[in-house]
């Protein structure tokens, strides 16, 4: 059959035309139904228009970086509201009080040692870090590979710069080593350390430090904390093997008073059961070093493209689809908490939620966090996902940082799992830029999201809610 | 035969043990001779000790970056002299007057436009660039893809920032697009441009600008010139497609008065024909952004490792091997010119020269620039290079920037061609660091260099000199 149809393809066949063909085959193979027509329509429009890539390009080129509390974040709020308005959806700005952290000067160097010239360090402050005294600070470095090792060093940590080293090599290591950045500096501070340097959580490096949030509990001592590039981590490791090493750092970052910002929320009202809400979310804020093309411009674009595609259908789906662009996922989750608070009474009617915060990679499968029987409900929806590369139900449990506060209401979660093999090459670095996004793979992700959202909102049956026990599981590491 | 021998290998066989085995086979297959014993000795010692990697590690960790005129460059001179001394070779410091260029503050941003936030540019000044006025300069950007296109724009260039864009994708594009960096800013200055931005000459980017020399003829107007990262070039290109774009840059770089520095030269005196010189060279200086592990720390290490291996033989080769570590290859070639001037009378006795300035990749072949009949002389030397991956005589003509001034004396050139497929990922960027070097591949390069140097110095016959015509060919682009 493929052989016959190939005659109608332009030569040489492009990956797109092959996929469109496969899709057509898949749809034809399925029983003709309204749903299969909708699946084919959504998919064809997503792949042909590459609308998600268009939204993303517009966001990163016009708004740029958008850390909570910055001018860019407020520009992003206005931009997002305007995008929904252009689709005919009324967008609400829902108030969120956000932390404001600003970067300043950042310098570091390994001081000269016996027979050794000084060397610069490529570093960048971690979000939430206080600055150093003006003029910086210098201290001897102590290297540890874990928080347990840090604690075993006890008094040796006092007055030192703690260097958290680790061998992150693949994307899945992010969860494993993320606590060094999240909790390491605070643990070092408790032992009297002068500062902390964390090897970047990265799977590639061209001397590129990767920022991210580090957490100090309120009232606890906070110390200056920065990420260093993988290359610099390797340098420190080599030098420490030969003797004492002193490092000087200057960080001008600081925490300012909280500021008002917004989540941007828009509803596509359900035609039969408007009170039942399917939430599709992503986060509008990004780190300040780059335009956040993948984290999470891609998610924002997928939400908007889904809105565009669903608005373009002959009729809206049965349930309300609520598009939520959260503020402050990166350094506070304040938007997620504010949403859960503001909509507390409604959460019992949130029948499913899906967050998009895994970049712009092609879709590879679907995962769930729901009650018994959910799989059999979802399995019939997989057929249109097969030609997109995502027609598989994965055993991984669905999650989403901004969805964590919904757990108390036992909202069922769905996750589109995307290829993230190169996501951490640039994640939270200055290189999270548009050029890293493959428009074709991204268009497949957008087709998959649109279809899954539609299926969740249209299916007569509801996803069973996850058991209450699951509510205590911690949110994903960010 | 391999099958039988495999029984004696440890399980699993390592790449190294396989290569050692192949080498043993190759040597056994050749007629037993003094030369084959020397080849086996040099190769085994190079591969087993990984001595070149040791020299390189010591250079980059103790000396670091070493741009001409900097403290690092002088530290490198002392370090190199000490390395030769430790091998029992007396090193001479031969005077070179070098240009002194220093980097300062570097900032750039795309100014806000209609409906568009401002965006930072990742840039770095090109060597030789003057600084901007304090506080920087801003102007509208004009994009061109070639110097010819620049010139066709005529009066439109006046007062603008010229943006040289190009699609470099693979290492061999360096020669093709190099003139945009080398000559583009000067050509723009002649047309009254305010400044120049050149897309980095790079085959990979994590928002990493790559520096390099740009040339302004003495007496001509010089304008501020910087490299921007590939990502930023793509951003400018996209924005320019939508309308006018203004950029602001601040460069604190400046040219200072020339300073005295040195080439470091050491001879291993020939046992029979000491007046005949085989020159083995590399350059000691590096750009300032990184430690120059590949450019050209690797070459320096290969020279030193060859010295170490040849000193370790039972007797020195027939001719003198002269190890020359040139100063100022990167931004002036002053060391190469000073060497040719100081040794003018001797050049007629320079029977061959080989420069190492192509990184630390594995060896892939040998090329020549010599007279008729050179190939048949060299072919018998290839057998020990086969197991190293380099047993092929390539048609590419041998070259070497620091050897350019030797052309007047028709010195025959030999080049060990190395794998450079990832060389331009980090070349002239902050990421030219040790971690990019594969010690195993580098040890094979060092074995190949040592053997070729020995063969050149030991062979009873001399390489025929290249024809005089070749003397007018320009040096390689750097």
PDB file of N, CA and C in Angstrom, chain A residues 53 57 59-65 71-72 75 114-120 204-208 210 230-231 234-235 238-239 242 288-291 425-426 429-436, chain B residues 53 57 59-65 71-72 75 114-120 204-208 210 230-231 234-235 238-239 242 288-291 425-426 429-436:
ATOM      1  N   UNK A  53       5.482  26.610  16.210  1.00  0.00           N
ATOM      2  CA  UNK A  53       6.785  27.249  15.957  1.00  0.00           C
ATOM      3  C   UNK A  53       6.599  28.745  15.708  1.00  0.00           C
ATOM      4  N   UNK A  57       8.385  31.546  17.931  1.00  0.00           N
ATOM      5  CA  UNK A  57       9.272  32.548  17.328  1.00  0.00           C
ATOM      6  C   UNK A  57       8.855  33.949  17.742  1.00  0.00           C
ATOM      7  N   UNK A  59       7.183  34.824  20.410  1.00  0.00           N
ATOM      8  CA  UNK A  59       7.456  35.034  21.841  1.00  0.00           C
ATOM      9  C   UNK A  59       8.930  35.349  22.080  1.00  0.00           C
ATOM     10  N   UNK A  60       9.817  34.519  21.544  1.00  0.00           N
ATOM     11  CA  UNK A  60      11.240  34.703  21.891  1.00  0.00           C
ATOM     12  C   UNK A  60      11.837  35.927  21.204  1.00  0.00           C
ATOM     13  N   UNK A  61      11.370  36.250  20.003  1.00  0.00           N
ATOM     14  CA  UNK A  61      11.952  37.406  19.309  1.00  0.00           C
ATOM     15  C   UNK A  61      11.359  38.731  19.779  1.00  0.00           C
ATOM     16  N   UNK A  62      10.115  38.715  20.244  1.00  0.00           N
ATOM     17  CA  UNK A  62       9.499  39.981  20.664  1.00  0.00           C
ATOM     18  C   UNK A  62       9.559  40.202  22.163  1.00  0.00           C
ATOM     19  N   UNK A  63       9.427  39.136  22.924  1.00  0.00           N
ATOM     20  CA  UNK A  63       9.431  39.282  24.385  1.00  0.00           C
ATOM     21  C   UNK A  63      10.810  38.977  24.952  1.00  0.00           C
ATOM     22  N   UNK A  64      11.413  37.898  24.508  1.00  0.00           N
ATOM     23  CA  UNK A  64      12.737  37.533  25.022  1.00  0.00           C
ATOM     24  C   UNK A  64      12.663  36.903  26.392  1.00  0.00           C
ATOM     25  N   UNK A  65      13.654  37.159  27.225  1.00  0.00           N
ATOM     26  CA  UNK A  65      13.696  36.519  28.549  1.00  0.00           C
ATOM     27  C   UNK A  65      12.621  37.130  29.437  1.00  0.00           C
ATOM     28  N   UNK A  71      10.695  43.240  33.515  1.00  0.00           N
ATOM     29  CA  UNK A  71       9.908  43.846  32.434  1.00  0.00           C
ATOM     30  C   UNK A  71       9.508  42.794  31.410  1.00  0.00           C
ATOM     31  N   UNK A  72      10.422  41.866  31.139  1.00  0.00           N
ATOM     32  CA  UNK A  72      10.131  40.821  30.160  1.00  0.00           C
ATOM     33  C   UNK A  72       8.944  39.973  30.577  1.00  0.00           C
ATOM     34  N   UNK A  75       5.883  41.891  29.920  1.00  0.00           N
ATOM     35  CA  UNK A  75       5.656  41.914  28.472  1.00  0.00           C
ATOM     36  C   UNK A  75       5.080  40.574  28.009  1.00  0.00           C
ATOM     37  N   UNK A 114      51.187  27.939  43.683  1.00  0.00           N
ATOM     38  CA  UNK A 114      52.618  27.701  43.450  1.00  0.00           C
ATOM     39  C   UNK A 114      52.857  27.211  42.017  1.00  0.00           C
ATOM     40  N   UNK A 115      53.612  27.986  41.229  1.00  0.00           N
ATOM     41  CA  UNK A 115      53.891  27.605  39.851  1.00  0.00           C
ATOM     42  C   UNK A 115      52.678  27.600  38.959  1.00  0.00           C
ATOM     43  N   UNK A 116      51.657  28.312  39.348  1.00  0.00           N
ATOM     44  CA  UNK A 116      50.398  28.245  38.608  1.00  0.00           C
ATOM     45  C   UNK A 116      49.821  29.637  38.442  1.00  0.00           C
ATOM     46  N   UNK A 117      49.493  30.022  37.186  1.00  0.00           N
ATOM     47  CA  UNK A 117      48.839  31.298  36.911  1.00  0.00           C
ATOM     48  C   UNK A 117      47.386  31.230  37.376  1.00  0.00           C
ATOM     49  N   UNK A 118      46.797  32.402  37.595  1.00  0.00           N
ATOM     50  CA  UNK A 118      45.363  32.446  37.894  1.00  0.00           C
ATOM     51  C   UNK A 118      44.581  32.069  36.639  1.00  0.00           C
ATOM     52  N   UNK A 119      43.343  31.600  36.826  1.00  0.00           N
ATOM     53  CA  UNK A 119      42.507  31.219  35.683  1.00  0.00           C
ATOM     54  C   UNK A 119      41.079  31.706  35.925  1.00  0.00           C
ATOM     55  N   UNK A 120      40.436  32.238  34.901  1.00  0.00           N
ATOM     56  CA  UNK A 120      39.049  32.665  35.085  1.00  0.00           C
ATOM     57  C   UNK A 120      38.111  31.468  35.183  1.00  0.00           C
ATOM     58  N   UNK A 204      25.859  18.912  27.862  1.00  0.00           N
ATOM     59  CA  UNK A 204      26.849  19.372  26.884  1.00  0.00           C
ATOM     60  C   UNK A 204      27.355  20.696  27.404  1.00  0.00           C
ATOM     61  N   UNK A 205      28.532  21.094  26.957  1.00  0.00           N
ATOM     62  CA  UNK A 205      29.052  22.363  27.435  1.00  0.00           C
ATOM     63  C   UNK A 205      30.028  22.944  26.442  1.00  0.00           C
ATOM     64  N   UNK A 206      29.851  24.215  26.149  1.00  0.00           N
ATOM     65  CA  UNK A 206      30.904  24.975  25.480  1.00  0.00           C
ATOM     66  C   UNK A 206      31.203  26.129  26.435  1.00  0.00           C
ATOM     67  N   UNK A 207      31.709  25.713  27.618  1.00  0.00           N
ATOM     68  CA  UNK A 207      32.046  26.646  28.719  1.00  0.00           C
ATOM     69  C   UNK A 207      30.814  27.444  29.159  1.00  0.00           C
ATOM     70  N   UNK A 208      29.690  26.747  29.198  1.00  0.00           N
ATOM     71  CA  UNK A 208      28.418  27.410  29.405  1.00  0.00           C
ATOM     72  C   UNK A 208      27.814  27.030  30.748  1.00  0.00           C
ATOM     73  N   UNK A 210      24.968  26.829  33.641  1.00  0.00           N
ATOM     74  CA  UNK A 210      23.506  26.705  33.634  1.00  0.00           C
ATOM     75  C   UNK A 210      22.974  27.145  34.990  1.00  0.00           C
ATOM     76  N   UNK A 230      30.851  22.978  33.126  1.00  0.00           N
ATOM     77  CA  UNK A 230      31.423  21.631  33.255  1.00  0.00           C
ATOM     78  C   UNK A 230      32.945  21.693  33.118  1.00  0.00           C
ATOM     79  N   UNK A 231      33.431  22.486  32.168  1.00  0.00           N
ATOM     80  CA  UNK A 231      34.875  22.606  31.974  1.00  0.00           C
ATOM     81  C   UNK A 231      35.561  23.108  33.234  1.00  0.00           C
ATOM     82  N   UNK A 234      35.738  20.514  35.901  1.00  0.00           N
ATOM     83  CA  UNK A 234      36.819  19.554  35.651  1.00  0.00           C
ATOM     84  C   UNK A 234      38.176  20.161  35.997  1.00  0.00           C
ATOM     85  N   UNK A 235      38.323  21.455  35.717  1.00  0.00           N
ATOM     86  CA  UNK A 235      39.572  22.139  36.092  1.00  0.00           C
ATOM     87  C   UNK A 235      39.764  22.109  37.609  1.00  0.00           C
ATOM     88  N   UNK A 238      40.759  18.707  38.817  1.00  0.00           N
ATOM     89  CA  UNK A 238      42.169  18.380  38.543  1.00  0.00           C
ATOM     90  C   UNK A 238      43.107  19.122  39.494  1.00  0.00           C
ATOM     91  N   UNK A 239      42.837  20.418  39.664  1.00  0.00           N
ATOM     92  CA  UNK A 239      43.739  21.210  40.501  1.00  0.00           C
ATOM     93  C   UNK A 239      43.684  20.754  41.960  1.00  0.00           C
ATOM     94  N   UNK A 242      45.943  18.140  43.125  1.00  0.00           N
ATOM     95  CA  UNK A 242      47.378  18.445  43.279  1.00  0.00           C
ATOM     96  C   UNK A 242      47.667  19.283  44.517  1.00  0.00           C
ATOM     97  N   UNK A 288      16.622  34.231  33.166  1.00  0.00           N
ATOM     98  CA  UNK A 288      17.010  35.515  32.574  1.00  0.00           C
ATOM     99  C   UNK A 288      18.139  35.407  31.568  1.00  0.00           C
ATOM    100  N   UNK A 289      18.861  34.271  31.545  1.00  0.00           N
ATOM    101  CA  UNK A 289      20.062  34.190  30.712  1.00  0.00           C
ATOM    102  C   UNK A 289      19.747  34.085  29.230  1.00  0.00           C
ATOM    103  N   UNK A 290      18.561  33.614  28.916  1.00  0.00           N
ATOM    104  CA  UNK A 290      18.193  33.416  27.511  1.00  0.00           C
ATOM    105  C   UNK A 290      16.702  33.637  27.356  1.00  0.00           C
ATOM    106  N   UNK A 291      16.236  33.407  26.160  1.00  0.00           N
ATOM    107  CA  UNK A 291      14.822  33.647  25.866  1.00  0.00           C
ATOM    108  C   UNK A 291      13.918  32.475  26.262  1.00  0.00           C
ATOM    109  N   UNK A 425      21.279  20.007  27.188  1.00  0.00           N
ATOM    110  CA  UNK A 425      22.467  20.638  26.590  1.00  0.00           C
ATOM    111  C   UNK A 425      22.426  22.154  26.825  1.00  0.00           C
ATOM    112  N   UNK A 426      21.230  22.701  26.832  1.00  0.00           N
ATOM    113  CA  UNK A 426      21.107  24.164  26.889  1.00  0.00           C
ATOM    114  C   UNK A 426      20.165  24.673  27.992  1.00  0.00           C
ATOM    115  N   UNK A 429      20.524  27.729  30.385  1.00  0.00           N
ATOM    116  CA  UNK A 429      21.752  28.415  29.976  1.00  0.00           C
ATOM    117  C   UNK A 429      21.403  29.550  29.011  1.00  0.00           C
ATOM    118  N   UNK A 430      22.423  30.302  28.648  1.00  0.00           N
ATOM    119  CA  UNK A 430      22.224  31.410  27.700  1.00  0.00           C
ATOM    120  C   UNK A 430      21.867  30.905  26.306  1.00  0.00           C
ATOM    121  N   UNK A 431      21.962  29.608  26.107  1.00  0.00           N
ATOM    122  CA  UNK A 431      21.745  29.048  24.772  1.00  0.00           C
ATOM    123  C   UNK A 431      20.384  28.384  24.607  1.00  0.00           C
ATOM    124  N   UNK A 432      19.447  28.671  25.510  1.00  0.00           N
ATOM    125  CA  UNK A 432      18.088  28.141  25.319  1.00  0.00           C
ATOM    126  C   UNK A 432      17.380  29.079  24.336  1.00  0.00           C
ATOM    127  N   UNK A 433      17.754  28.923  23.080  1.00  0.00           N
ATOM    128  CA  UNK A 433      17.323  29.836  22.021  1.00  0.00           C
ATOM    129  C   UNK A 433      16.584  29.070  20.923  1.00  0.00           C
ATOM    130  N   UNK A 434      15.954  29.813  20.050  1.00  0.00           N
ATOM    131  CA  UNK A 434      15.055  29.230  19.053  1.00  0.00           C
ATOM    132  C   UNK A 434      15.721  28.201  18.146  1.00  0.00           C
ATOM    133  N   UNK A 435      16.983  28.475  17.778  1.00  0.00           N
ATOM    134  CA  UNK A 435      17.691  27.618  16.825  1.00  0.00           C
ATOM    135  C   UNK A 435      17.812  26.170  17.280  1.00  0.00           C
ATOM    136  N   UNK A 436      17.632  25.890  18.569  1.00  0.00           N
ATOM    137  CA  UNK A 436      17.731  24.513  19.055  1.00  0.00           C
ATOM    138  C   UNK A 436      16.455  23.721  18.772  1.00  0.00           C
TER     139      UNK A 436
ATOM    140  N   UNK B  53      49.721  14.109  26.366  1.00  0.00           N
ATOM    141  CA  UNK B  53      48.596  14.561  27.191  1.00  0.00           C
ATOM    142  C   UNK B  53      49.095  15.109  28.529  1.00  0.00           C
ATOM    143  N   UNK B  57      48.354  18.834  29.750  1.00  0.00           N
ATOM    144  CA  UNK B  57      47.679  19.097  31.028  1.00  0.00           C
ATOM    145  C   UNK B  57      48.482  20.077  31.865  1.00  0.00           C
ATOM    146  N   UNK B  59      50.643  22.304  30.844  1.00  0.00           N
ATOM    147  CA  UNK B  59      50.620  23.641  30.235  1.00  0.00           C
ATOM    148  C   UNK B  59      49.307  24.363  30.550  1.00  0.00           C
ATOM    149  N   UNK B  60      48.196  23.700  30.295  1.00  0.00           N
ATOM    150  CA  UNK B  60      46.925  24.420  30.428  1.00  0.00           C
ATOM    151  C   UNK B  60      46.552  24.664  31.891  1.00  0.00           C
ATOM    152  N   UNK B  61      46.933  23.743  32.772  1.00  0.00           N
ATOM    153  CA  UNK B  61      46.559  23.936  34.185  1.00  0.00           C
ATOM    154  C   UNK B  61      47.508  24.886  34.911  1.00  0.00           C
ATOM    155  N   UNK B  62      48.761  24.948  34.485  1.00  0.00           N
ATOM    156  CA  UNK B  62      49.717  25.803  35.194  1.00  0.00           C
ATOM    157  C   UNK B  62      49.911  27.152  34.532  1.00  0.00           C
ATOM    158  N   UNK B  63      49.872  27.176  33.209  1.00  0.00           N
ATOM    159  CA  UNK B  63      50.099  28.438  32.499  1.00  0.00           C
ATOM    160  C   UNK B  63      48.773  29.075  32.103  1.00  0.00           C
ATOM    161  N   UNK B  64      47.867  28.299  31.572  1.00  0.00           N
ATOM    162  CA  UNK B  64      46.571  28.842  31.149  1.00  0.00           C
ATOM    163  C   UNK B  64      46.678  29.597  29.839  1.00  0.00           C
ATOM    164  N   UNK B  65      45.892  30.661  29.702  1.00  0.00           N
ATOM    165  CA  UNK B  65      45.879  31.402  28.436  1.00  0.00           C
ATOM    166  C   UNK B  65      47.177  32.192  28.294  1.00  0.00           C
ATOM    167  N   UNK B  71      51.046  38.250  30.682  1.00  0.00           N
ATOM    168  CA  UNK B  71      51.816  37.498  31.689  1.00  0.00           C
ATOM    169  C   UNK B  71      51.802  36.016  31.372  1.00  0.00           C
ATOM    170  N   UNK B  72      50.667  35.543  30.884  1.00  0.00           N
ATOM    171  CA  UNK B  72      50.557  34.126  30.558  1.00  0.00           C
ATOM    172  C   UNK B  72      51.538  33.721  29.470  1.00  0.00           C
ATOM    173  N   UNK B  75      54.875  33.443  31.027  1.00  0.00           N
ATOM    174  CA  UNK B  75      54.903  32.220  31.837  1.00  0.00           C
ATOM    175  C   UNK B  75      55.063  30.999  30.942  1.00  0.00           C
ATOM    176  N   UNK B 114       9.708  48.339  17.726  1.00  0.00           N
ATOM    177  CA  UNK B 114       8.246  48.372  17.854  1.00  0.00           C
ATOM    178  C   UNK B 114       7.715  47.011  18.317  1.00  0.00           C
ATOM    179  N   UNK B 115       7.083  46.986  19.498  1.00  0.00           N
ATOM    180  CA  UNK B 115       6.537  45.732  20.021  1.00  0.00           C
ATOM    181  C   UNK B 115       7.577  44.698  20.362  1.00  0.00           C
ATOM    182  N   UNK B 116       8.795  45.159  20.574  1.00  0.00           N
ATOM    183  CA  UNK B 116       9.890  44.199  20.779  1.00  0.00           C
ATOM    184  C   UNK B 116      10.758  44.668  21.938  1.00  0.00           C
ATOM    185  N   UNK B 117      10.988  43.781  22.903  1.00  0.00           N
ATOM    186  CA  UNK B 117      11.893  44.067  24.008  1.00  0.00           C
ATOM    187  C   UNK B 117      13.335  44.066  23.513  1.00  0.00           C
ATOM    188  N   UNK B 118      14.232  44.729  24.255  1.00  0.00           N
ATOM    189  CA  UNK B 118      15.658  44.637  23.931  1.00  0.00           C
ATOM    190  C   UNK B 118      16.164  43.222  24.241  1.00  0.00           C
ATOM    191  N   UNK B 119      17.247  42.831  23.592  1.00  0.00           N
ATOM    192  CA  UNK B 119      17.808  41.493  23.829  1.00  0.00           C
ATOM    193  C   UNK B 119      19.324  41.603  23.896  1.00  0.00           C
ATOM    194  N   UNK B 120      19.940  40.889  24.836  1.00  0.00           N
ATOM    195  CA  UNK B 120      21.407  40.925  24.892  1.00  0.00           C
ATOM    196  C   UNK B 120      22.025  40.131  23.745  1.00  0.00           C
ATOM    197  N   UNK B 204      29.786  24.513  16.105  1.00  0.00           N
ATOM    198  CA  UNK B 204      28.822  24.203  17.174  1.00  0.00           C
ATOM    199  C   UNK B 204      28.722  25.450  18.017  1.00  0.00           C
ATOM    200  N   UNK B 205      27.639  25.593  18.745  1.00  0.00           N
ATOM    201  CA  UNK B 205      27.512  26.779  19.574  1.00  0.00           C
ATOM    202  C   UNK B 205      26.587  26.521  20.735  1.00  0.00           C
ATOM    203  N   UNK B 206      27.029  26.918  21.917  1.00  0.00           N
ATOM    204  CA  UNK B 206      26.130  27.027  23.057  1.00  0.00           C
ATOM    205  C   UNK B 206      26.240  28.489  23.484  1.00  0.00           C
ATOM    206  N   UNK B 207      25.799  29.357  22.546  1.00  0.00           N
ATOM    207  CA  UNK B 207      25.840  30.815  22.714  1.00  0.00           C
ATOM    208  C   UNK B 207      27.270  31.298  22.956  1.00  0.00           C
ATOM    209  N   UNK B 208      28.201  30.689  22.221  1.00  0.00           N
ATOM    210  CA  UNK B 208      29.615  30.890  22.479  1.00  0.00           C
ATOM    211  C   UNK B 208      30.275  31.647  21.336  1.00  0.00           C
ATOM    212  N   UNK B 210      33.332  33.181  19.140  1.00  0.00           N
ATOM    213  CA  UNK B 210      34.710  32.732  18.861  1.00  0.00           C
ATOM    214  C   UNK B 210      35.517  33.931  18.373  1.00  0.00           C
ATOM    215  N   UNK B 230      26.660  32.179  17.064  1.00  0.00           N
ATOM    216  CA  UNK B 230      25.794  31.706  15.976  1.00  0.00           C
ATOM    217  C   UNK B 230      24.332  32.005  16.299  1.00  0.00           C
ATOM    218  N   UNK B 231      23.943  31.784  17.555  1.00  0.00           N
ATOM    219  CA  UNK B 231      22.552  32.037  17.956  1.00  0.00           C
ATOM    220  C   UNK B 231      22.182  33.497  17.725  1.00  0.00           C
ATOM    221  N   UNK B 234      21.730  34.331  14.126  1.00  0.00           N
ATOM    222  CA  UNK B 234      20.421  33.886  13.635  1.00  0.00           C
ATOM    223  C   UNK B 234      19.307  34.821  14.113  1.00  0.00           C
ATOM    224  N   UNK B 235      19.437  35.321  15.339  1.00  0.00           N
ATOM    225  CA  UNK B 235      18.457  36.295  15.846  1.00  0.00           C
ATOM    226  C   UNK B 235      18.468  37.562  14.993  1.00  0.00           C
ATOM    227  N   UNK B 238      16.839  36.983  11.666  1.00  0.00           N
ATOM    228  CA  UNK B 238      15.374  36.928  11.737  1.00  0.00           C
ATOM    229  C   UNK B 238      14.774  38.324  11.922  1.00  0.00           C
ATOM    230  N   UNK B 239      15.371  39.085  12.848  1.00  0.00           N
ATOM    231  CA  UNK B 239      14.799  40.408  13.127  1.00  0.00           C
ATOM    232  C   UNK B 239      14.930  41.321  11.916  1.00  0.00           C
ATOM    233  N   UNK B 242      12.270  41.440   9.425  1.00  0.00           N
ATOM    234  CA  UNK B 242      10.989  42.076   9.773  1.00  0.00           C
ATOM    235  C   UNK B 242      11.067  43.599   9.782  1.00  0.00           C
ATOM    236  N   UNK B 288      43.100  34.661  24.328  1.00  0.00           N
ATOM    237  CA  UNK B 288      42.966  34.957  25.755  1.00  0.00           C
ATOM    238  C   UNK B 288      41.709  34.370  26.391  1.00  0.00           C
ATOM    239  N   UNK B 289      40.751  33.916  25.582  1.00  0.00           N
ATOM    240  CA  UNK B 289      39.462  33.491  26.146  1.00  0.00           C
ATOM    241  C   UNK B 289      39.552  32.153  26.861  1.00  0.00           C
ATOM    242  N   UNK B 290      40.549  31.350  26.483  1.00  0.00           N
ATOM    243  CA  UNK B 290      40.656  30.021  27.092  1.00  0.00           C
ATOM    244  C   UNK B 290      42.127  29.646  27.174  1.00  0.00           C
ATOM    245  N   UNK B 291      42.363  28.433  27.592  1.00  0.00           N
ATOM    246  CA  UNK B 291      43.740  27.975  27.779  1.00  0.00           C
ATOM    247  C   UNK B 291      44.366  27.467  26.483  1.00  0.00           C
ATOM    248  N   UNK B 425      34.374  23.410  16.776  1.00  0.00           N
ATOM    249  CA  UNK B 425      33.315  23.549  17.784  1.00  0.00           C
ATOM    250  C   UNK B 425      33.758  24.534  18.873  1.00  0.00           C
ATOM    251  N   UNK B 426      35.041  24.541  19.155  1.00  0.00           N
ATOM    252  CA  UNK B 426      35.523  25.334  20.307  1.00  0.00           C
ATOM    253  C   UNK B 426      36.692  26.256  19.974  1.00  0.00           C
ATOM    254  N   UNK B 429      37.400  29.920  21.139  1.00  0.00           N
ATOM    255  CA  UNK B 429      36.332  30.254  22.080  1.00  0.00           C
ATOM    256  C   UNK B 429      36.819  29.987  23.500  1.00  0.00           C
ATOM    257  N   UNK B 430      35.972  30.328  24.462  1.00  0.00           N
ATOM    258  CA  UNK B 430      36.310  30.098  25.873  1.00  0.00           C
ATOM    259  C   UNK B 430      36.356  28.614  26.217  1.00  0.00           C
ATOM    260  N   UNK B 431      35.924  27.789  25.281  1.00  0.00           N
ATOM    261  CA  UNK B 431      35.812  26.355  25.559  1.00  0.00           C
ATOM    262  C   UNK B 431      36.938  25.524  24.940  1.00  0.00           C
ATOM    263  N   UNK B 432      38.032  26.201  24.529  1.00  0.00           N
ATOM    264  CA  UNK B 432      39.177  25.421  24.035  1.00  0.00           C
ATOM    265  C   UNK B 432      39.965  24.941  25.251  1.00  0.00           C
ATOM    266  N   UNK B 433      39.394  23.937  25.894  1.00  0.00           N
ATOM    267  CA  UNK B 433      39.898  23.464  27.185  1.00  0.00           C
ATOM    268  C   UNK B 433      40.271  21.980  27.093  1.00  0.00           C
ATOM    269  N   UNK B 434      40.952  21.509  28.133  1.00  0.00           N
ATOM    270  CA  UNK B 434      41.540  20.167  28.104  1.00  0.00           C
ATOM    271  C   UNK B 434      40.526  19.056  27.868  1.00  0.00           C
ATOM    272  N   UNK B 435      39.355  19.203  28.447  1.00  0.00           N
ATOM    273  CA  UNK B 435      38.337  18.153  28.381  1.00  0.00           C
ATOM    274  C   UNK B 435      37.914  17.785  26.966  1.00  0.00           C
ATOM    275  N   UNK B 436      38.196  18.635  25.984  1.00  0.00           N
ATOM    276  CA  UNK B 436      37.822  18.321  24.608  1.00  0.00           C
ATOM    277  C   UNK B 436      38.818  17.356  23.963  1.00  0.00           C
TER     278      UNK B 436
END
